[in-house]
CSV table of N, CA and C in Angstrom, one decimal:
chain,number,residue,atom,x,y,z
A,1,MET,N,-0.6,12.8,27.3
A,1,MET,CA,-0.1,14.1,27.2
A,1,MET,C,-0.7,14.7,25.9
A,2,PHE,N,-1.2,15.9,26.0
A,2,PHE,CA,-1.9,16.6,24.9
A,2,PHE,C,-0.9,17.7,24.3
A,3,PRO,N,-0.9,17.9,23.0
A,3,PRO,CA,-0.1,18.9,22.4
A,3,PRO,C,-0.5,20.3,23.0
A,4,GLY,N,0.4,21.1,23.0
A,4,GLY,CA,0.1,22.5,23.5
A,4,GLY,C,-0.7,23.2,22.4
A,5,ALA,N,-0.9,24.5,22.6
A,5,ALA,CA,-1.7,25.2,21.6
A,5,ALA,C,-1.2,25.2,20.2
A,6,ALA,N,0.1,25.1,20.1
A,6,ALA,CA,0.7,25.0,18.7
A,6,ALA,C,0.3,23.7,18.0
A,7,GLY,N,-0.1,22.7,18.7
A,7,GLY,CA,-0.4,21.4,18.1
A,7,GLY,C,-1.7,21.4,17.4
A,8,PHE,N,-2.7,22.3,17.8
A,8,PHE,CA,-4.0,22.3,17.2
A,8,PHE,C,-4.4,23.7,16.7
A,9,PHE,N,-5.1,23.7,15.6
A,9,PHE,CA,-5.6,24.9,15.1
A,9,PHE,C,-6.7,25.4,16.0
A,10,LYS,N,-6.8,26.7,16.1
A,10,LYS,CA,-7.9,27.3,16.9
A,10,LYS,C,-9.2,27.3,16.0
A,11,ARG,N,-10.2,26.7,16.5
A,11,ARG,CA,-11.5,26.6,15.7
A,11,ARG,C,-12.5,27.1,16.5
A,12,PRO,N,-13.4,27.9,16.0
A,12,PRO,CA,-14.5,28.5,16.7
A,12,PRO,C,-15.5,27.4,17.1
A,13,HIS,N,-16.0,27.4,18.3
A,13,HIS,CA,-17.0,26.5,18.6
A,13,HIS,C,-18.0,27.2,19.6
A,14,GLY,N,-19.1,27.5,19.1
A,14,GLY,CA,-20.1,28.2,19.9
A,14,GLY,C,-21.3,27.2,20.0
A,15,THR,N,-22.4,27.7,20.1
A,15,THR,CA,-23.6,26.9,20.3
A,15,THR,C,-23.8,26.0,19.1
A,16,GLY,N,-23.9,24.7,19.3
A,16,GLY,CA,-24.1,23.8,18.3
A,16,GLY,C,-22.9,23.4,17.4
A,17,ARG,N,-21.8,24.0,17.8
A,17,ARG,CA,-20.6,23.7,17.0
A,17,ARG,C,-19.6,22.9,17.8
A,18,ALA,N,-19.4,21.6,17.4
A,18,ALA,CA,-18.5,20.7,18.0
A,18,ALA,C,-17.0,21.1,17.8
A,19,PRO,N,-16.2,21.0,18.8
A,19,PRO,CA,-14.7,21.3,18.5
A,19,PRO,C,-14.2,20.4,17.5
A,20,THR,N,-13.3,20.8,16.7
A,20,THR,CA,-12.7,20.0,15.6
A,20,THR,C,-11.2,19.7,16.0
A,21,LEU,N,-10.8,18.5,15.8
A,21,LEU,CA,-9.5,18.1,16.0
A,21,LEU,C,-8.7,18.1,14.7
A,22,ASP,N,-7.7,19.0,14.5
A,22,ASP,CA,-7.1,19.1,13.3
A,22,ASP,C,-5.6,18.6,13.3
A,23,ALA,N,-5.2,17.9,14.4
A,23,ALA,CA,-3.8,17.5,14.5
A,23,ALA,C,-3.5,16.3,13.7
A,24,MET,N,-4.4,15.6,13.1
A,24,MET,CA,-4.1,14.4,12.3
A,24,MET,C,-3.6,14.9,11.0
A,25,THR,N,-2.7,14.1,10.3
A,25,THR,CA,-2.3,14.5,9.0
A,25,THR,C,-2.5,13.3,8.1
A,26,ALA,N,-2.7,13.6,6.8
A,26,ALA,CA,-2.9,12.6,5.8
A,26,ALA,C,-1.6,11.9,5.5
A,27,PRO,N,-1.7,10.7,5.1
A,27,PRO,CA,-0.4,9.9,4.7
A,27,PRO,C,0.2,10.6,3.5
A,28,GLU,N,1.5,10.5,3.4
A,28,GLU,CA,2.2,11.1,2.4
A,28,GLU,C,2.0,10.3,1.1
A,29,VAL,N,1.5,10.9,0.1
A,29,VAL,CA,1.2,10.2,-1.2
A,29,VAL,C,2.5,9.8,-1.9
A,30,GLY,N,2.6,8.6,-2.2
A,30,GLY,CA,3.8,8.1,-2.9
A,30,GLY,C,5.0,7.9,-2.1
A,31,ALA,N,4.9,7.9,-0.8
A,31,ALA,CA,6.1,7.8,0.1
A,31,ALA,C,6.9,6.6,-0.2
A,32,HIS,N,6.3,5.5,-0.6
A,32,HIS,CA,7.0,4.3,-0.8
A,32,HIS,C,7.8,4.3,-2.1
A,33,ARG,N,7.4,5.2,-3.0
A,33,ARG,CA,8.0,5.1,-4.4
A,33,ARG,C,9.5,5.2,-4.4
A,34,PRO,N,10.2,6.1,-3.8
A,34,PRO,CA,11.6,6.2,-3.9
A,34,PRO,C,12.3,4.9,-3.4
A,35,LEU,N,11.7,4.3,-2.3
A,35,LEU,CA,12.3,3.0,-1.8
A,35,LEU,C,12.1,1.9,-2.8
A,36,LEU,N,10.9,1.8,-3.4
A,36,LEU,CA,10.6,0.8,-4.4
A,36,LEU,C,11.5,1.0,-5.6
A,37,ASP,N,11.6,2.2,-6.1
A,37,ASP,CA,12.5,2.4,-7.3
A,37,ASP,C,13.9,2.1,-7.0
A,38,ALA,N,14.4,2.4,-5.8
A,38,ALA,CA,15.8,2.0,-5.4
A,38,ALA,C,15.9,0.5,-5.4
A,39,ALA,N,15.0,-0.2,-4.8
A,39,ALA,CA,15.0,-1.6,-4.7
A,39,ALA,C,15.0,-2.3,-6.0
A,40,VAL,N,14.1,-1.8,-6.9
A,40,VAL,CA,14.0,-2.4,-8.2
A,40,VAL,C,15.3,-2.1,-9.0
A,41,SER,N,15.8,-0.9,-8.9
A,41,SER,CA,17.1,-0.6,-9.6
A,41,SER,C,18.2,-1.5,-9.1
A,42,ALA,N,18.3,-1.7,-7.8
A,42,ALA,CA,19.3,-2.6,-7.3
A,42,ALA,C,19.1,-4.0,-7.8
A,43,LEU,N,17.8,-4.4,-7.8
A,43,LEU,CA,17.5,-5.8,-8.3
A,43,LEU,C,17.8,-5.9,-9.7
A,44,ALA,N,17.5,-4.9,-10.5
A,44,ALA,CA,17.7,-4.9,-11.9
A,44,ALA,C,19.2,-5.1,-12.2
A,45,LEU,N,20.0,-4.5,-11.4
A,45,LEU,CA,21.5,-4.6,-11.6
A,45,LEU,C,22.0,-6.0,-11.3
A,46,GLN,N,21.2,-6.7,-10.5
A,46,GLN,CA,21.7,-8.0,-10.0
A,46,GLN,C,21.1,-9.2,-10.7
A,47,VAL,N,20.1,-9.0,-11.5
A,47,VAL,CA,19.5,-10.2,-12.1
A,47,VAL,C,20.3,-10.6,-13.3
A,48,ASP,N,20.3,-11.9,-13.5
A,48,ASP,CA,21.0,-12.5,-14.7
A,48,ASP,C,20.1,-13.6,-15.2
A,49,ARG,N,20.5,-14.3,-16.1
A,49,ARG,CA,19.7,-15.4,-16.7
A,49,ARG,C,19.2,-16.4,-15.6
A,50,HIS,N,20.0,-16.6,-14.6
A,50,HIS,CA,19.8,-17.6,-13.6
A,50,HIS,C,18.8,-17.1,-12.5
A,51,THR,N,18.8,-15.8,-12.3
A,51,THR,CA,18.0,-15.2,-11.2
A,51,THR,C,16.8,-14.4,-11.6
A,52,VAL,N,16.6,-14.1,-12.9
A,52,VAL,CA,15.6,-13.2,-13.3
A,52,VAL,C,14.2,-13.8,-13.0
A,53,LEU,N,14.0,-15.0,-13.2
A,53,LEU,CA,12.7,-15.6,-12.9
A,53,LEU,C,12.4,-15.7,-11.4
A,54,ALA,N,13.4,-16.0,-10.6
A,54,ALA,CA,13.2,-16.0,-9.2
A,54,ALA,C,12.9,-14.6,-8.6
A,55,ALA,N,13.5,-13.6,-9.2
A,55,ALA,CA,13.2,-12.2,-8.7
A,55,ALA,C,11.8,-11.9,-9.1
A,56,ARG,N,11.4,-12.2,-10.3
A,56,ARG,CA,10.0,-12.0,-10.7
A,56,ARG,C,9.0,-12.7,-9.8
A,57,ALA,N,9.3,-13.9,-9.5
A,57,ALA,CA,8.4,-14.7,-8.7
A,57,ALA,C,8.3,-14.1,-7.3
A,58,ALA,N,9.4,-13.6,-6.7
A,58,ALA,CA,9.5,-13.0,-5.4
A,58,ALA,C,8.6,-11.8,-5.4
A,59,LEU,N,8.7,-11.0,-6.4
A,59,LEU,CA,7.8,-9.7,-6.4
A,59,LEU,C,6.3,-10.1,-6.5
A,60,LEU,N,6.0,-11.1,-7.4
A,60,LEU,CA,4.6,-11.4,-7.5
A,60,LEU,C,4.1,-12.1,-6.2
A,61,ALA,N,4.9,-12.9,-5.6
A,61,ALA,CA,4.5,-13.6,-4.4
A,61,ALA,C,4.2,-12.5,-3.3
A,62,GLU,N,5.0,-11.5,-3.2
A,62,GLU,CA,4.8,-10.5,-2.2
A,62,GLU,C,3.6,-9.7,-2.5
A,63,ALA,N,3.4,-9.3,-3.8
A,63,ALA,CA,2.2,-8.6,-4.2
A,63,ALA,C,0.9,-9.4,-3.8
A,64,ASP,N,1.0,-10.7,-4.1
A,64,ASP,CA,-0.2,-11.5,-3.8
A,64,ASP,C,-0.5,-11.6,-2.3
A,65,ARG,N,0.6,-11.8,-1.6
A,65,ARG,CA,0.4,-11.9,-0.1
A,65,ARG,C,-0.2,-10.6,0.5
A,66,LEU,N,0.4,-9.4,0.1
A,66,LEU,CA,-0.1,-8.2,0.5
A,66,LEU,C,-1.5,-7.9,0.1
A,67,ASP,N,-1.8,-8.2,-1.1
A,67,ASP,CA,-3.2,-8.0,-1.7
A,67,ASP,C,-4.2,-8.8,-0.9
A,68,LYS,N,-3.8,-10.1,-0.6
A,68,LYS,CA,-4.8,-10.9,0.1
A,68,LYS,C,-5.0,-10.4,1.5
A,69,ASN,N,-4.0,-10.0,2.2
A,69,ASN,CA,-4.1,-9.4,3.6
A,69,ASN,C,-4.9,-8.2,3.5
A,70,LEU,N,-4.6,-7.3,2.6
A,70,LEU,CA,-5.3,-6.0,2.6
A,70,LEU,C,-6.8,-6.2,2.2
A,71,GLN,N,-7.1,-7.1,1.3
A,71,GLN,CA,-8.5,-7.3,0.9
A,71,GLN,C,-9.2,-7.9,2.1
A,72,ARG,N,-8.7,-8.9,2.8
A,72,ARG,CA,-9.3,-9.5,3.9
A,72,ARG,C,-9.5,-8.5,5.0
A,73,SER,N,-8.5,-7.8,5.4
A,73,SER,CA,-8.6,-6.8,6.5
A,73,SER,C,-9.5,-5.6,6.1
A,74,HIS,N,-9.5,-5.1,4.9
A,74,HIS,CA,-10.3,-4.0,4.6
A,74,HIS,C,-11.7,-4.4,4.4
A,75,ARG,N,-11.9,-5.6,3.9
A,75,ARG,CA,-13.3,-6.1,3.7
A,75,ARG,C,-14.0,-6.2,5.0
A,76,ASP,N,-13.3,-6.7,6.0
A,76,ASP,CA,-13.9,-6.8,7.4
A,76,ASP,C,-14.0,-5.5,8.1
A,77,PHE,N,-13.4,-4.5,7.7
A,77,PHE,CA,-13.3,-3.2,8.4
A,77,PHE,C,-14.6,-2.4,8.1
A,78,GLY,N,-15.3,-2.2,9.2
A,78,GLY,CA,-16.5,-1.5,9.1
A,78,GLY,C,-16.4,0.0,9.5
A,79,GLY,N,-15.2,0.4,9.7
A,79,GLY,CA,-15.0,1.9,10.1
A,79,GLY,C,-14.7,1.9,11.5
A,80,VAL,N,-14.1,3.0,11.9
A,80,VAL,CA,-13.6,3.2,13.3
A,80,VAL,C,-14.8,3.2,14.3
A,81,GLY,N,-15.8,4.0,13.8
A,81,GLY,CA,-17.0,4.1,14.7
A,81,GLY,C,-16.8,5.2,15.8
A,82,ARG,N,-17.9,5.5,16.5
A,82,ARG,CA,-17.7,6.5,17.5
A,82,ARG,C,-17.1,5.9,18.7
A,83,CYS,N,-16.2,6.8,19.2
A,83,CYS,CA,-15.4,6.4,20.4
A,83,CYS,C,-16.2,6.6,21.7
A,84,GLY,N,-17.2,7.5,21.6
A,84,GLY,CA,-18.0,7.8,22.8
A,84,GLY,C,-19.2,8.7,22.4
A,85,GLY,N,-19.8,9.2,23.4
A,85,GLY,CA,-20.9,10.0,23.2
A,85,GLY,C,-20.6,11.5,23.1
A,86,ASP,N,-19.3,11.8,23.1
A,86,ASP,CA,-18.9,13.2,23.1
A,86,ASP,C,-19.1,13.8,21.7
A,87,PRO,N,-19.1,15.1,21.6
A,87,PRO,CA,-19.4,15.8,20.4
A,87,PRO,C,-18.3,15.7,19.3
A,88,VAL,N,-17.1,15.3,19.7
A,88,VAL,CA,-16.0,15.2,18.7
A,88,VAL,C,-16.0,13.8,18.0
A,89,SER,N,-16.5,12.8,18.7
A,89,SER,CA,-16.4,11.4,18.2
A,89,SER,C,-16.8,11.2,16.7
A,90,PRO,N,-18.0,11.7,16.4
A,90,PRO,CA,-18.4,11.4,15.0
A,90,PRO,C,-17.5,12.0,14.0
A,91,GLU,N,-17.0,13.3,14.2
A,91,GLU,CA,-16.1,13.9,13.3
A,91,GLU,C,-14.7,13.2,13.3
A,92,ALA,N,-14.3,12.8,14.4
A,92,ALA,CA,-13.0,12.1,14.5
A,92,ALA,C,-13.0,10.7,13.8
A,93,ALA,N,-14.1,10.0,14.0
A,93,ALA,CA,-14.3,8.7,13.4
A,93,ALA,C,-14.2,8.8,11.9
A,94,SER,N,-14.9,9.8,11.4
A,94,SER,CA,-14.9,10.1,9.9
A,94,SER,C,-13.5,10.4,9.4
A,95,ALA,N,-12.8,11.2,10.2
A,95,ALA,CA,-11.4,11.6,9.8
A,95,ALA,C,-10.5,10.4,9.8
A,96,PHE,N,-10.6,9.5,10.8
A,96,PHE,CA,-9.8,8.3,10.8
A,96,PHE,C,-10.1,7.4,9.7
A,97,ASP,N,-11.4,7.2,9.4
A,97,ASP,CA,-11.8,6.4,8.2
A,97,ASP,C,-11.2,6.9,6.9
A,98,GLU,N,-11.3,8.2,6.7
A,98,GLU,CA,-10.7,8.7,5.5
A,98,GLU,C,-9.2,8.4,5.4
A,99,ARG,N,-8.5,8.6,6.5
A,99,ARG,CA,-7.0,8.3,6.5
A,99,ARG,C,-6.7,6.8,6.3
A,100,ILE,N,-7.5,5.9,6.9
A,100,ILE,CA,-7.4,4.5,6.7
A,100,ILE,C,-7.6,4.1,5.3
A,101,ASN,N,-8.6,4.7,4.7
A,101,ASN,CA,-8.9,4.4,3.3
A,101,ASN,C,-7.8,4.9,2.4
A,102,ALA,N,-7.2,6.0,2.7
A,102,ALA,CA,-6.1,6.6,1.9
A,102,ALA,C,-4.9,5.7,2.1
A,103,LEU,N,-4.6,5.2,3.3
A,103,LEU,CA,-3.5,4.2,3.4
A,103,LEU,C,-3.7,2.9,2.7
A,104,VAL,N,-4.9,2.4,2.7
A,104,VAL,CA,-5.2,1.2,1.9
A,104,VAL,C,-5.0,1.5,0.5
A,105,ASN,N,-5.5,2.6,0.0
A,105,ASN,CA,-5.2,2.9,-1.4
A,105,ASN,C,-3.8,3.0,-1.8
A,106,GLN,N,-3.0,3.6,-0.9
A,106,GLN,CA,-1.5,3.7,-1.1
A,106,GLN,C,-0.9,2.3,-1.1
A,107,CYS,N,-1.3,1.4,-0.3
A,107,CYS,CA,-0.8,0.0,-0.3
A,107,CYS,C,-1.2,-0.7,-1.6
A,108,LEU,N,-2.4,-0.5,-2.0
A,108,LEU,CA,-2.8,-1.1,-3.3
A,108,LEU,C,-2.0,-0.6,-4.5
A,109,ALA,N,-1.7,0.7,-4.4
A,109,ALA,CA,-0.8,1.3,-5.5
A,109,ALA,C,0.6,0.7,-5.4
A,110,TYR,N,1.0,0.5,-4.2
A,110,TYR,CA,2.4,-0.1,-4.0
A,110,TYR,C,2.4,-1.5,-4.6
A,111,ASN,N,1.3,-2.2,-4.4
A,111,ASN,CA,1.3,-3.6,-5.0
A,111,ASN,C,1.2,-3.6,-6.5
A,112,ARG,N,0.5,-2.6,-7.1
A,112,ARG,CA,0.5,-2.4,-8.5
A,112,ARG,C,1.9,-2.2,-9.0
A,113,ASP,N,2.7,-1.4,-8.2
A,113,ASP,CA,4.1,-1.1,-8.6
A,113,ASP,C,4.9,-2.4,-8.6
A,114,LEU,N,4.6,-3.2,-7.6
A,114,LEU,CA,5.4,-4.5,-7.5
A,114,LEU,C,5.1,-5.3,-8.7
A,115,ARG,N,3.8,-5.4,-9.1
A,115,ARG,CA,3.4,-6.2,-10.3
A,115,ARG,C,4.0,-5.6,-11.6
A,116,ALA,N,4.1,-4.2,-11.7
A,116,ALA,CA,4.7,-3.6,-12.8
A,116,ALA,C,6.2,-3.9,-12.9
A,117,SER,N,6.8,-4.0,-11.8
A,117,SER,CA,8.2,-4.3,-11.7
A,117,SER,C,8.4,-5.8,-12.2
A,118,ALA,N,7.5,-6.6,-11.7
A,118,ALA,CA,7.6,-8.1,-12.2
A,118,ALA,C,7.4,-8.1,-13.7
A,119,SER,N,6.5,-7.3,-14.2
A,119,SER,CA,6.3,-7.3,-15.7
A,119,SER,C,7.5,-6.8,-16.4
A,120,ALA,N,8.2,-5.9,-15.8
A,120,ALA,CA,9.5,-5.4,-16.4
A,120,ALA,C,10.5,-6.5,-16.5
A,121,LEU,N,10.5,-7.4,-15.4
A,121,LEU,CA,11.4,-8.5,-15.4
A,121,LEU,C,10.9,-9.6,-16.5
A,122,ASP,N,9.7,-9.6,-16.8
A,122,ASP,CA,9.2,-10.5,-17.9
A,122,ASP,C,10.0,-10.1,-19.2
A,123,VAL,N,10.1,-8.8,-19.5
A,123,VAL,CA,10.8,-8.4,-20.7
A,123,VAL,C,12.3,-8.8,-20.6
A,124,THR,N,12.9,-8.6,-19.4
A,124,THR,CA,14.3,-9.1,-19.2
A,124,THR,C,14.5,-10.5,-19.4
A,125,ALA,N,13.5,-11.3,-18.9
A,125,ALA,CA,13.5,-12.8,-19.1
A,125,ALA,C,13.4,-13.2,-20.5
A,126,ARG,N,12.6,-12.5,-21.3
A,126,ARG,CA,12.5,-12.8,-22.7
A,126,ARG,C,13.8,-12.5,-23.4
A,127,ALA,N,14.5,-11.4,-23.0
A,127,ALA,CA,15.8,-11.0,-23.6
A,127,ALA,C,16.8,-12.1,-23.3
A,128,TYR,N,16.7,-12.8,-22.1
A,128,TYR,CA,17.6,-13.8,-21.8
A,128,TYR,C,17.2,-15.1,-22.5
A,129,GLY,N,16.1,-15.1,-23.3
A,129,GLY,CA,15.7,-16.3,-24.1
A,129,GLY,C,14.7,-17.2,-23.5
A,130,TYR,N,14.1,-16.8,-22.4
A,130,TYR,CA,13.0,-17.6,-21.8
A,130,TYR,C,11.7,-17.4,-22.6
A,131,THR,N,10.9,-18.4,-22.7
A,131,THR,CA,9.6,-18.4,-23.5
A,131,THR,C,8.6,-17.9,-22.5
A,132,ASP,N,7.4,-17.5,-23.1
A,132,ASP,CA,6.3,-17.0,-22.3
A,132,ASP,C,5.8,-18.2,-21.4
A,133,ASP,N,5.9,-19.4,-21.9
A,133,ASP,CA,5.4,-20.5,-21.0
A,133,ASP,C,6.4,-20.7,-19.8
A,134,GLU,N,7.7,-20.6,-20.0
A,134,GLU,CA,8.6,-20.7,-19.0
A,134,GLU,C,8.5,-19.6,-17.9
A,135,ILE,N,8.2,-18.4,-18.4
A,135,ILE,CA,8.0,-17.2,-17.6
A,135,ILE,C,6.7,-17.4,-16.7
A,136,ALA,N,5.7,-17.8,-17.4
A,136,ALA,CA,4.4,-18.1,-16.7
A,136,ALA,C,4.6,-19.2,-15.6
A,137,ALA,N,5.4,-20.3,-16.0
A,137,ALA,CA,5.5,-21.4,-15.1
A,137,ALA,C,6.4,-21.0,-13.9
A,138,SER,N,7.1,-19.9,-13.9
A,138,SER,CA,8.0,-19.6,-12.9
A,138,SER,C,7.3,-19.1,-11.6
A,139,PHE,N,6.1,-18.7,-11.8
A,139,PHE,CA,5.3,-18.3,-10.6
A,139,PHE,C,3.8,-18.7,-10.9
A,140,ARG,N,3.3,-19.5,-10.1
A,140,ARG,CA,1.9,-19.9,-10.0
A,140,ARG,C,1.3,-19.5,-8.7
A,141,PRO,N,0.4,-18.5,-8.7
A,141,PRO,CA,-0.2,-18.0,-7.5
A,141,PRO,C,-0.8,-19.2,-6.7
A,142,PRO,N,-0.7,-19.2,-5.4
A,142,PRO,CA,-1.4,-20.3,-4.7
A,142,PRO,C,-2.9,-20.1,-4.7
A,143,ARG,N,-3.6,-21.2,-4.7
A,143,ARG,CA,-5.0,-21.2,-4.8
A,143,ARG,C,-5.7,-21.2,-3.5
């Protein structure tokens, strides 16, 4: 099912001009931020001396897992490529690649936020009397 006329912009296409698909939208920048802030706020209210290192370790483990998957997937990604020999495929492939790269960058930013939240928990752990060695030992990334 294709969208009606309201779903696409009217673009001129005459001789040598391929029709342009304008129905795709860019990902919302920072869409994850309110959810992350709420989760960290809730977590910050729940940590105590006994749970602060585990919360920090959970954030770092998740950031490592996501980074590893993103790096592997994006490294192997060579682009969408042309879907066919039609005149729209090259432009559509380029638009999809741009949006995929924007999403990957958004995910990497989310992971930086996870690490920043873990760093904030470092400060909390120090306030509870943990040493830098104890904090570092609470999470060792897998090799």
